[in-house]
């Protein structure tokens, strides 16, 4: 019967972001604050390494875990930047982006019916991947606690079936960074009720005015943490598909079984480029970070002045702004703004509970475009003022 497909897939809706962006394709003169992607090309030193690989015929598979040289680079980077210590030989897998890491990690730990607590609004891939792994997503609305997961709310969601929580900090879509004392409180719950903490730290290099704490660096937490990170955002390498997952050997060795059959390895050209990125691209990363910070400061200030109250987010390259002062819900606001002013933003409802009433704007676009987008948003809000 070829017309009988995976039933589990029927539970999984298409990506809300993609659905929205189908509308943008082909539309003229649109300023997109939609896609969460750096507006920089990958730094030249990294691209050059990729070219070197191609020119020299370095095009083979690598070890399933990834090039040892890259795993060593990741290990010392995590040690120096975040005080996390991982053994390159047994505690790190190089993945095809964080996306793959999330997928195989969930498939590694979940049995049918196991629950995963998901503070929302959050990045759109977690919920479907939990479902596809046979798990049950337990969403938790963080909007009432300033978009920071409240440990008391988490505790109320815990059941004997709780297997993990997924933290995304700095957050997509809010840009909020979970403070250290909250991380410690979440860690205490994880110890008390014995569950995993998956910490997606893909935006950890994009931090403004504060100090970042990696969950795995907290006392006693390494053994129950899966650290997920990668090169897409910090090094402007989205198209290279390069990430890494770090955790205790028992989890990593099992995840490797899935990775070796389903992905085999991340592309070798990207892996050598990753080695170069970690060795020599730090000044470029800092320049990009500083540039995002400048745009963030402008964007938050202007959105607040327009009357769309915006979170004082300290990371990533997103602003999360309330549209409650307008007559529209998130989706209508985003659709009308696109239609009338040709500015694309993402309605907050696609990111799960607590996202309704907000829009996500990615400010990783040129200052000039941002200024035009802001004046169009201003005109739109004024025209529809009640
Ligand atoms: N995690 C978060 C929080 C993201 O925002 C994204 C992409 O937008 C990803 C993971 C996917 O990253 P990658 O390109 O490494 O697969």
mmCIF file of C-alpha atoms and ligand atoms in Angstrom:
data_model
loop_
_atom_site.group_PDB
_atom_site.id
_atom_site.type_symbol
_atom_site.label_atom_id
_atom_site.label_comp_id
_atom_site.label_asym_id
_atom_site.label_seq_id
_atom_site.Cartn_x
_atom_site.Cartn_y
_atom_site.Cartn_z
ATOM 1 C CA UNK A 1 0.000 0.000 0.000
ATOM 2 C CA UNK A 2 1.983 2.975 -1.174
ATOM 3 C CA UNK A 3 -0.638 5.508 -0.142
ATOM 4 C CA UNK A 4 -0.279 4.691 3.554
ATOM 5 C CA UNK A 5 2.393 6.928 5.033
ATOM 6 C CA UNK A 6 3.918 7.208 8.487
ATOM 7 C CA UNK A 7 1.025 7.894 10.863
ATOM 8 C CA UNK A 8 3.241 9.736 13.262
ATOM 9 C CA UNK A 9 3.852 12.325 10.531
ATOM 10 C CA UNK A 10 0.151 13.164 10.513
ATOM 11 C CA UNK A 11 0.599 14.729 13.965
ATOM 12 C CA UNK A 12 3.326 17.034 12.669
ATOM 13 C CA UNK A 13 2.195 20.313 11.093
ATOM 14 C CA UNK A 14 4.325 22.001 8.408
ATOM 15 C CA UNK A 15 6.722 24.640 9.745
ATOM 16 C CA UNK A 16 4.815 27.845 10.544
ATOM 17 C CA UNK A 17 7.787 29.924 9.451
ATOM 18 C CA UNK A 18 8.033 28.182 6.072
ATOM 19 C CA UNK A 19 4.287 28.467 5.539
ATOM 20 C CA UNK A 20 4.542 32.181 6.115
ATOM 21 C CA UNK A 21 7.534 32.545 3.822
ATOM 22 C CA UNK A 22 5.878 30.900 0.896
ATOM 23 C CA UNK A 23 3.901 34.160 0.787
ATOM 24 C CA UNK A 24 7.040 36.282 0.567
ATOM 25 C CA UNK A 25 8.604 34.407 -2.337
ATOM 26 C CA UNK A 26 8.132 36.370 -5.520
ATOM 27 C CA UNK A 27 6.786 39.477 -3.759
ATOM 28 C CA UNK A 28 8.625 42.598 -4.902
ATOM 29 C CA UNK A 29 10.433 45.222 -2.822
ATOM 30 C CA UNK A 30 9.953 43.266 0.396
ATOM 31 C CA UNK A 31 12.302 43.898 3.318
ATOM 32 C CA UNK A 32 12.610 40.609 5.106
ATOM 33 C CA UNK A 33 13.100 40.581 8.851
ATOM 34 C CA UNK A 34 11.923 37.030 8.700
ATOM 35 C CA UNK A 35 14.594 34.440 8.169
ATOM 36 C CA UNK A 36 16.937 33.868 11.117
ATOM 37 C CA UNK A 37 20.176 34.026 9.230
ATOM 38 C CA UNK A 38 23.328 36.173 9.410
ATOM 39 C CA UNK A 39 23.552 38.784 6.643
ATOM 40 C CA UNK A 40 27.317 38.276 6.468
ATOM 41 C CA UNK A 41 29.031 35.877 4.119
ATOM 42 C CA UNK A 42 31.201 33.323 5.917
ATOM 43 C CA UNK A 43 34.516 35.017 6.885
ATOM 44 C CA UNK A 44 37.061 34.755 4.080
ATOM 45 C CA UNK A 45 39.649 32.723 5.999
ATOM 46 C CA UNK A 46 37.016 29.997 6.482
ATOM 47 C CA UNK A 47 35.846 30.079 2.872
ATOM 48 C CA UNK A 48 39.474 29.844 1.740
ATOM 49 C CA UNK A 49 39.877 26.625 3.711
ATOM 50 C CA UNK A 50 36.850 25.187 1.911
ATOM 51 C CA UNK A 51 38.331 26.186 -1.454
ATOM 52 C CA UNK A 52 41.655 24.603 -0.449
ATOM 53 C CA UNK A 53 39.880 21.307 0.288
ATOM 54 C CA UNK A 54 38.123 21.337 -3.065
ATOM 55 C CA UNK A 55 41.271 22.253 -4.986
ATOM 56 C CA UNK A 56 43.224 19.507 -3.297
ATOM 57 C CA UNK A 57 40.613 16.830 -3.700
ATOM 58 C CA UNK A 58 39.871 16.581 0.006
ATOM 59 C CA UNK A 59 36.398 15.242 -0.595
ATOM 60 C CA UNK A 60 36.137 11.939 1.289
ATOM 61 C CA UNK A 61 34.099 10.719 4.253
ATOM 62 C CA UNK A 62 35.566 11.315 7.707
ATOM 63 C CA UNK A 63 35.307 9.320 10.911
ATOM 64 C CA UNK A 64 31.646 9.073 11.940
ATOM 65 C CA UNK A 65 32.354 11.238 14.970
ATOM 66 C CA UNK A 66 33.994 13.887 12.807
ATOM 67 C CA UNK A 67 37.643 14.803 12.197
ATOM 68 C CA UNK A 68 39.637 14.349 15.376
ATOM 69 C CA UNK A 69 41.294 17.713 14.706
ATOM 70 C CA UNK A 70 37.875 19.379 14.709
ATOM 71 C CA UNK A 71 36.715 17.563 17.845
ATOM 72 C CA UNK A 72 39.918 18.678 19.563
ATOM 73 C CA UNK A 73 39.270 22.229 18.384
ATOM 74 C CA UNK A 74 35.699 22.109 19.701
ATOM 75 C CA UNK A 75 36.882 20.698 23.011
ATOM 76 C CA UNK A 76 39.417 23.450 23.624
ATOM 77 C CA UNK A 77 37.010 26.151 22.367
ATOM 78 C CA UNK A 78 34.362 24.997 24.863
ATOM 79 C CA UNK A 79 36.937 24.839 27.618
ATOM 80 C CA UNK A 80 38.312 28.322 26.999
ATOM 81 C CA UNK A 81 35.086 30.126 26.170
ATOM 82 C CA UNK A 82 32.587 28.373 28.428
ATOM 83 C CA UNK A 83 34.520 26.356 31.034
ATOM 84 C CA UNK A 84 32.972 23.109 29.765
ATOM 85 C CA UNK A 85 35.261 20.154 29.464
ATOM 86 C CA UNK A 86 34.583 17.419 26.917
ATOM 87 C CA UNK A 87 36.808 14.559 25.837
ATOM 88 C CA UNK A 88 37.265 14.794 22.054
ATOM 89 C CA UNK A 89 37.526 11.025 21.697
ATOM 90 C CA UNK A 90 34.318 9.990 23.447
ATOM 91 C CA UNK A 91 32.094 12.956 24.321
ATOM 92 C CA UNK A 92 31.694 14.913 21.062
ATOM 93 C CA UNK A 93 30.011 14.193 17.719
ATOM 94 C CA UNK A 94 30.291 16.592 14.798
ATOM 95 C CA UNK A 95 26.828 16.830 13.242
ATOM 96 C CA UNK A 96 25.238 18.288 10.126
ATOM 97 C CA UNK A 97 24.051 21.334 12.000
ATOM 98 C CA UNK A 98 22.416 21.563 15.404
ATOM 99 C CA UNK A 99 19.238 20.354 13.695
ATOM 100 C CA UNK A 100 20.699 16.890 13.261
ATOM 101 C CA UNK A 101 22.023 16.920 16.824
ATOM 102 C CA UNK A 102 18.570 17.666 18.265
ATOM 103 C CA UNK A 103 17.033 14.903 16.177
ATOM 104 C CA UNK A 104 19.479 12.133 17.027
ATOM 105 C CA UNK A 105 19.702 13.123 20.683
ATOM 106 C CA UNK A 106 15.929 12.862 21.079
ATOM 107 C CA UNK A 107 15.889 9.534 19.266
ATOM 108 C CA UNK A 108 18.665 8.367 21.586
ATOM 109 C CA UNK A 109 16.895 9.026 24.871
ATOM 110 C CA UNK A 110 13.168 8.679 24.171
ATOM 111 C CA UNK A 111 10.959 5.635 24.504
ATOM 112 C CA UNK A 112 7.320 5.833 23.378
ATOM 113 C CA UNK A 113 5.330 8.101 25.681
ATOM 114 C CA UNK A 114 8.328 9.714 27.379
ATOM 115 C CA UNK A 115 7.726 13.387 28.045
ATOM 116 C CA UNK A 116 9.896 16.352 27.156
ATOM 117 C CA UNK A 117 9.180 19.708 28.765
ATOM 118 C CA UNK A 118 9.416 22.529 26.261
ATOM 119 C CA UNK A 119 9.439 26.133 27.494
ATOM 120 C CA UNK A 120 7.699 28.159 24.778
ATOM 121 C CA UNK A 121 7.728 30.258 22.669
ATOM 122 C CA UNK A 122 10.727 28.477 21.208
ATOM 123 C CA UNK A 123 12.481 27.358 18.060
ATOM 124 C CA UNK A 124 10.150 25.430 15.807
ATOM 125 C CA UNK A 125 12.069 22.165 15.334
ATOM 126 C CA UNK A 126 11.919 20.749 18.850
ATOM 127 C CA UNK A 127 8.249 19.826 19.076
ATOM 128 C CA UNK A 128 8.020 17.927 15.755
ATOM 129 C CA UNK A 129 11.301 16.136 16.449
ATOM 130 C CA UNK A 130 10.051 15.068 19.904
ATOM 131 C CA UNK A 131 6.910 13.685 18.263
ATOM 132 C CA UNK A 132 8.834 11.935 15.483
ATOM 133 C CA UNK A 133 11.008 10.287 18.135
ATOM 134 C CA UNK A 134 7.861 8.865 19.768
ATOM 135 C CA UNK A 135 7.899 11.274 22.672
ATOM 136 C CA UNK A 136 5.254 13.586 24.071
ATOM 137 C CA UNK A 137 5.883 17.316 24.036
ATOM 138 C CA UNK A 138 4.823 19.090 27.238
ATOM 139 C CA UNK A 139 4.714 22.794 26.332
ATOM 140 C CA UNK A 140 5.159 25.413 29.019
ATOM 141 C CA UNK A 141 4.162 29.045 28.522
ATOM 142 C CA UNK A 142 6.953 31.385 29.651
ATOM 143 C CA UNK A 143 5.231 34.621 28.653
ATOM 144 C CA UNK A 144 4.059 35.261 32.212
ATOM 145 C CA UNK A 145 7.603 35.013 33.556
ATOM 146 C CA UNK A 146 9.161 37.510 31.135
ATOM 147 C CA UNK A 147 9.953 34.720 28.669
ATOM 148 C CA UNK A 148 12.398 33.094 31.075
ATOM 149 C CA UNK A 149 11.364 29.553 32.136
ATOM 150 C CA UNK A 150 10.159 29.741 35.730
ATOM 151 C CA UNK A 151 11.482 26.785 37.793
ATOM 152 C CA UNK A 152 8.199 26.619 39.743
ATOM 153 C CA UNK A 153 6.271 26.261 36.460
ATOM 154 C CA UNK A 154 8.705 23.588 35.320
ATOM 155 C CA UNK A 155 8.200 21.646 38.543
ATOM 156 C CA UNK A 156 4.443 21.659 37.973
ATOM 157 C CA UNK A 157 4.979 20.023 34.559
ATOM 158 C CA UNK A 158 7.165 17.201 35.871
ATOM 159 C CA UNK A 159 5.648 13.709 35.928
ATOM 160 C CA UNK A 160 7.181 10.225 36.326
ATOM 161 C CA UNK A 161 7.446 10.209 32.506
ATOM 162 C CA UNK A 162 9.556 13.369 32.257
ATOM 163 C CA UNK A 163 12.729 12.483 30.415
ATOM 164 C CA UNK A 164 14.159 15.868 29.450
ATOM 165 C CA UNK A 165 13.730 19.591 29.171
ATOM 166 C CA UNK A 166 14.943 21.587 26.169
ATOM 167 C CA UNK A 167 16.437 24.990 26.909
ATOM 168 C CA UNK A 168 17.220 27.448 24.147
ATOM 169 C CA UNK A 169 19.290 30.349 25.448
ATOM 170 C CA UNK A 170 19.855 32.848 23.917
ATOM 171 C CA UNK A 171 16.403 32.123 22.634
ATOM 172 C CA UNK A 172 14.995 31.952 19.199
ATOM 173 C CA UNK A 173 12.503 33.731 18.931
ATOM 174 C CA UNK A 174 12.803 36.052 21.947
ATOM 175 C CA UNK A 175 16.546 36.726 22.211
ATOM 176 C CA UNK A 176 16.217 36.289 25.989
ATOM 177 C CA UNK A 177 19.109 34.737 27.911
ATOM 178 C CA UNK A 178 18.322 32.564 30.941
ATOM 179 C CA UNK A 179 20.117 34.021 34.000
ATOM 180 C CA UNK A 180 22.605 31.844 35.865
ATOM 181 C CA UNK A 181 20.522 31.565 39.034
ATOM 182 C CA UNK A 182 17.562 30.274 37.012
ATOM 183 C CA UNK A 183 19.822 27.746 35.296
ATOM 184 C CA UNK A 184 21.016 26.580 38.722
ATOM 185 C CA UNK A 185 17.411 26.200 39.914
ATOM 186 C CA UNK A 186 16.534 24.206 36.784
ATOM 187 C CA UNK A 187 19.611 22.051 37.412
ATOM 188 C CA UNK A 188 18.394 21.304 40.947
ATOM 189 C CA UNK A 189 15.074 20.103 39.533
ATOM 190 C CA UNK A 190 16.872 17.957 36.957
ATOM 191 C CA UNK A 191 18.845 16.329 39.771
ATOM 192 C CA UNK A 192 15.849 15.895 42.052
ATOM 193 C CA UNK A 193 13.635 14.331 39.382
ATOM 194 C CA UNK A 194 16.461 12.777 37.368
ATOM 195 C CA UNK A 195 15.969 14.076 33.826
ATOM 196 C CA UNK A 196 18.143 15.347 30.972
ATOM 197 C CA UNK A 197 18.742 18.964 30.114
ATOM 198 C CA UNK A 198 19.245 19.604 26.408
ATOM 199 C CA UNK A 199 20.848 22.995 26.100
ATOM 200 C CA UNK A 200 20.752 24.548 22.623
ATOM 201 C CA UNK A 201 23.480 27.178 22.758
ATOM 202 C CA UNK A 202 23.744 27.946 19.052
ATOM 203 C CA UNK A 203 23.555 31.712 19.740
ATOM 204 C CA UNK A 204 25.997 31.734 22.652
ATOM 205 C CA UNK A 205 28.530 33.921 20.797
ATOM 206 C CA UNK A 206 25.887 36.568 20.121
ATOM 207 C CA UNK A 207 25.560 38.113 23.569
ATOM 208 C CA UNK A 208 25.135 41.801 24.427
ATOM 209 C CA UNK A 209 26.258 43.435 27.666
ATOM 210 C CA UNK A 210 26.060 40.354 29.895
ATOM 211 C CA UNK A 211 28.141 37.291 30.746
ATOM 212 C CA UNK A 212 26.977 33.982 29.347
ATOM 213 C CA UNK A 213 26.785 30.787 31.393
ATOM 214 C CA UNK A 214 26.763 27.444 29.647
ATOM 215 C CA UNK A 215 24.505 24.950 31.387
ATOM 216 C CA UNK A 216 27.104 22.170 31.244
ATOM 217 C CA UNK A 217 29.564 24.306 33.221
ATOM 218 C CA UNK A 218 27.312 24.304 36.304
ATOM 219 C CA UNK A 219 28.356 22.105 39.204
ATOM 220 C CA UNK A 220 27.320 18.442 38.757
ATOM 221 C CA UNK A 221 25.411 19.189 35.559
ATOM 222 C CA UNK A 222 27.693 17.747 32.893
ATOM 223 C CA UNK A 223 26.483 14.221 33.459
ATOM 224 C CA UNK A 224 22.871 15.124 32.651
ATOM 225 C CA UNK A 225 23.448 17.785 30.002
ATOM 226 C CA UNK A 226 23.531 17.555 26.265
ATOM 227 C CA UNK A 227 25.209 20.643 24.882
ATOM 228 C CA UNK A 228 24.138 21.448 21.327
ATOM 229 C CA UNK A 229 25.897 24.122 19.344
ATOM 230 C CA UNK A 230 27.372 24.873 15.970
ATOM 231 C CA UNK A 231 28.794 27.201 13.385
ATOM 232 C CA UNK A 232 25.675 28.427 11.537
ATOM 233 C CA UNK A 233 25.004 31.626 13.452
ATOM 234 C CA UNK A 234 28.219 32.677 15.221
ATOM 235 C CA UNK A 235 30.464 32.065 12.214
ATOM 236 C CA UNK A 236 27.873 32.912 9.529
ATOM 237 C CA UNK A 237 28.029 29.351 8.176
ATOM 238 C CA UNK A 238 24.383 28.317 7.797
ATOM 239 C CA UNK A 239 24.911 26.672 4.416
ATOM 240 C CA UNK A 240 27.911 24.607 5.518
ATOM 241 C CA UNK A 241 25.698 22.456 7.778
ATOM 242 C CA UNK A 242 28.063 22.086 10.692
ATOM 243 C CA UNK A 243 27.262 21.605 14.359
ATOM 244 C CA UNK A 244 28.268 19.536 17.343
ATOM 245 C CA UNK A 245 26.743 17.700 20.263
ATOM 246 C CA UNK A 246 28.596 17.104 23.503
ATOM 247 C CA UNK A 247 27.534 14.934 26.398
ATOM 248 C CA UNK A 248 28.345 11.981 28.591
ATOM 249 C CA UNK A 249 29.872 9.023 26.797
ATOM 250 C CA UNK A 250 26.828 6.779 27.408
ATOM 251 C CA UNK A 251 24.579 9.145 25.467
ATOM 252 C CA UNK A 252 27.143 10.071 22.810
ATOM 253 C CA UNK A 253 28.043 6.460 21.997
ATOM 254 C CA UNK A 254 24.347 5.654 21.489
ATOM 255 C CA UNK A 255 23.679 8.779 19.435
ATOM 256 C CA UNK A 256 26.631 7.804 17.271
ATOM 257 C CA UNK A 257 24.793 4.622 16.278
ATOM 258 C CA UNK A 258 22.044 6.727 14.702
ATOM 259 C CA UNK A 259 24.434 9.274 13.204
ATOM 260 C CA UNK A 260 26.604 6.607 11.577
ATOM 261 C CA UNK A 261 23.641 5.074 9.796
ATOM 262 C CA UNK A 262 21.630 8.151 8.947
ATOM 263 C CA UNK A 263 24.254 10.836 8.265
ATOM 264 C CA UNK A 264 27.557 8.947 8.210
ATOM 265 C CA UNK A 265 29.462 12.159 8.823
ATOM 266 C CA UNK A 266 29.214 15.905 8.342
ATOM 267 C CA UNK A 267 30.737 17.127 5.035
ATOM 268 C CA UNK A 268 34.545 17.011 5.190
ATOM 269 C CA UNK A 269 34.929 20.406 3.497
ATOM 270 C CA UNK A 270 32.773 22.000 6.169
ATOM 271 C CA UNK A 271 34.679 20.176 8.895
ATOM 272 C CA UNK A 272 38.041 21.547 7.753
ATOM 273 C CA UNK A 273 36.428 24.958 7.440
ATOM 274 C CA UNK A 274 35.243 24.516 11.048
ATOM 275 C CA UNK A 275 38.802 23.787 12.189
ATOM 276 C CA UNK A 276 39.896 27.034 10.558
ATOM 277 C CA UNK A 277 36.940 28.932 12.052
ATOM 278 C CA UNK A 278 37.872 27.925 15.590
ATOM 279 C CA UNK A 279 41.560 28.689 15.051
ATOM 280 C CA UNK A 280 41.464 31.999 13.245
ATOM 281 C CA UNK A 281 38.021 33.562 12.942
ATOM 282 C CA UNK A 282 37.554 34.985 16.456
ATOM 283 C CA UNK A 283 38.187 38.615 15.378
ATOM 284 C CA UNK A 284 35.614 38.257 12.583
ATOM 285 C CA UNK A 285 33.065 36.775 14.988
ATOM 286 C CA UNK A 286 33.570 39.740 17.313
ATOM 287 C CA UNK A 287 33.088 42.203 14.437
ATOM 288 C CA UNK A 288 29.813 40.539 13.467
ATOM 289 C CA UNK A 289 28.665 40.473 17.091
ATOM 290 C CA UNK A 290 29.409 44.190 17.504
ATOM 291 C CA UNK A 291 27.514 44.958 14.322
ATOM 292 C CA UNK A 292 24.453 42.995 15.493
ATOM 293 C CA UNK A 293 24.618 44.853 18.788
ATOM 294 C CA UNK A 294 24.525 48.220 17.037
ATOM 295 C CA UNK A 295 21.497 47.158 15.017
ATOM 296 C CA UNK A 296 19.809 45.626 18.060
ATOM 297 C CA UNK A 297 20.136 48.870 20.015
ATOM 298 C CA UNK A 298 18.609 50.882 17.189
ATOM 299 C CA UNK A 299 15.829 48.385 16.536
ATOM 300 C CA UNK A 300 14.669 47.979 20.132
ATOM 301 C CA UNK A 301 14.664 51.736 20.699
ATOM 302 C CA UNK A 302 12.664 52.498 17.549
ATOM 303 C CA UNK A 303 10.158 49.659 17.991
ATOM 304 C CA UNK A 304 9.416 50.901 21.515
ATOM 305 C CA UNK A 305 9.040 54.451 20.167
ATOM 306 C CA UNK A 306 6.599 53.176 17.526
ATOM 307 C CA UNK A 307 4.543 51.687 20.357
ATOM 308 C CA UNK A 308 5.387 48.028 19.818
ATOM 309 C CA UNK A 309 6.854 47.160 23.210
ATOM 310 C CA UNK A 310 9.950 45.075 22.647
ATOM 311 C CA UNK A 311 11.753 42.708 25.007
ATOM 312 C CA UNK A 312 15.130 43.930 26.220
ATOM 313 C CA UNK A 313 16.757 40.812 24.828
ATOM 314 C CA UNK A 314 20.444 40.203 25.423
ATOM 315 C CA UNK A 315 21.280 37.668 22.762
ATOM 316 C CA UNK A 316 20.846 36.195 19.271
ATOM 317 C CA UNK A 317 19.676 38.549 16.514
ATOM 318 C CA UNK A 318 15.958 38.678 17.187
ATOM 319 C CA UNK A 319 13.590 41.226 18.648
ATOM 320 C CA UNK A 320 10.299 40.049 20.061
ATOM 321 C CA UNK A 321 7.754 42.852 19.975
ATOM 322 C CA UNK A 322 4.230 43.040 21.302
ATOM 323 C CA UNK A 323 1.504 43.955 18.809
ATOM 324 C CA UNK A 324 -1.163 44.134 21.503
ATOM 325 C CA UNK A 325 -1.402 47.920 21.129
ATOM 326 C CA UNK A 326 -2.742 47.325 17.599
ATOM 327 C CA UNK A 327 -6.132 45.901 16.601
ATOM 328 C CA UNK A 328 -4.496 42.746 15.192
ATOM 329 C CA UNK A 329 -3.458 39.322 16.370
ATOM 330 C CA UNK A 330 0.087 38.237 15.444
ATOM 331 C CA UNK A 331 -0.815 36.494 12.232
ATOM 332 C CA UNK A 332 -3.070 39.277 10.933
ATOM 333 C CA UNK A 333 -0.464 41.881 11.846
ATOM 334 C CA UNK A 334 2.252 39.994 9.942
ATOM 335 C CA UNK A 335 0.050 39.378 6.894
ATOM 336 C CA UNK A 336 -1.224 42.955 6.677
ATOM 337 C CA UNK A 337 2.237 44.413 7.242
ATOM 338 C CA UNK A 338 3.524 42.311 4.379
ATOM 339 C CA UNK A 339 0.614 43.226 2.118
ATOM 340 C CA UNK A 340 0.499 46.927 2.895
ATOM 341 C CA UNK A 341 4.101 47.834 3.676
ATOM 342 C CA UNK A 342 6.144 44.985 2.216
ATOM 343 C CA UNK A 343 7.934 44.131 5.456
ATOM 344 C CA UNK A 344 8.135 40.453 6.379
ATOM 345 C CA UNK A 345 8.172 39.463 10.055
ATOM 346 C CA UNK A 346 7.226 36.177 11.710
ATOM 347 C CA UNK A 347 4.025 35.982 13.788
ATOM 348 C CA UNK A 348 4.819 34.897 17.343
ATOM 349 C CA UNK A 349 2.118 32.219 17.434
ATOM 350 C CA UNK A 350 4.220 29.890 15.250
ATOM 351 C CA UNK A 351 6.660 29.505 18.152
ATOM 352 C CA UNK A 352 4.127 27.892 20.445
ATOM 353 C CA UNK A 353 2.446 28.906 23.691
ATOM 354 C CA UNK A 354 2.938 32.500 24.789
ATOM 355 C CA UNK A 355 3.899 33.673 21.296
ATOM 356 C CA UNK A 356 0.486 35.065 20.371
ATOM 357 C CA UNK A 357 0.410 38.853 20.558
ATOM 358 C CA UNK A 358 4.036 39.173 19.426
ATOM 359 C CA UNK A 359 6.075 39.296 16.248
ATOM 360 C CA UNK A 360 9.667 38.174 15.745
ATOM 361 C CA UNK A 361 11.943 40.437 13.761
ATOM 362 C CA UNK A 362 15.422 39.347 12.762
ATOM 363 C CA UNK A 363 17.638 42.431 12.655
ATOM 364 C CA UNK A 364 20.470 40.699 10.782
ATOM 365 C CA UNK A 365 19.934 42.902 7.773
ATOM 366 C CA UNK A 366 21.645 46.132 6.669
ATOM 367 C CA UNK A 367 21.161 49.260 8.772
ATOM 368 C CA UNK A 368 19.693 51.053 5.753
ATOM 369 C CA UNK A 369 17.093 48.324 5.202
ATOM 370 C CA UNK A 370 16.332 48.283 8.915
ATOM 371 C CA UNK A 371 15.673 52.025 8.879
ATOM 372 C CA UNK A 372 13.310 51.725 5.907
ATOM 373 C CA UNK A 373 11.575 48.735 7.559
ATOM 374 C CA UNK A 374 11.134 50.713 10.763
ATOM 375 C CA UNK A 375 9.589 53.668 8.963
ATOM 376 C CA UNK A 376 7.211 51.328 7.123
ATOM 377 C CA UNK A 377 6.230 49.636 10.413
ATOM 378 C CA UNK A 378 5.694 53.071 11.942
ATOM 379 C CA UNK A 379 3.417 54.123 9.065
ATOM 380 C CA UNK A 380 1.490 50.847 9.340
ATOM 381 C CA UNK A 381 0.944 51.172 13.085
ATOM 382 C CA UNK A 382 -0.130 54.825 12.775
ATOM 383 C CA UNK A 383 -2.568 54.019 9.956
ATOM 384 C CA UNK A 384 -4.245 51.345 12.070
ATOM 385 C CA UNK A 385 -4.183 53.177 15.400
ATOM 386 C CA UNK A 386 -7.515 52.737 17.168
HETATM 387 N N1 LIG B 1 18.673 25.892 17.113
HETATM 388 C C1 LIG B 1 18.150 27.125 17.073
HETATM 389 C C2 LIG B 1 17.734 27.765 18.349
HETATM 390 C C3 LIG B 1 17.988 27.803 15.857
HETATM 391 O O1 LIG B 1 17.465 29.037 15.855
HETATM 392 C C4 LIG B 1 18.385 27.169 14.656
HETATM 393 C C5 LIG B 1 18.178 27.825 13.346
HETATM 394 O O2 LIG B 1 17.525 28.809 13.195
HETATM 395 C C6 LIG B 1 18.923 25.881 14.737
HETATM 396 C C7 LIG B 1 19.053 25.283 15.980
HETATM 397 C C8 LIG B 1 19.358 25.145 13.512
HETATM 398 O O3 LIG B 1 20.728 25.299 13.381
HETATM 399 P P1 LIG B 1 21.637 24.552 12.322
HETATM 400 O O4 LIG B 1 21.802 25.457 11.150
HETATM 401 O O5 LIG B 1 22.925 24.350 13.066
HETATM 402 O O6 LIG B 1 20.972 23.260 11.984
#
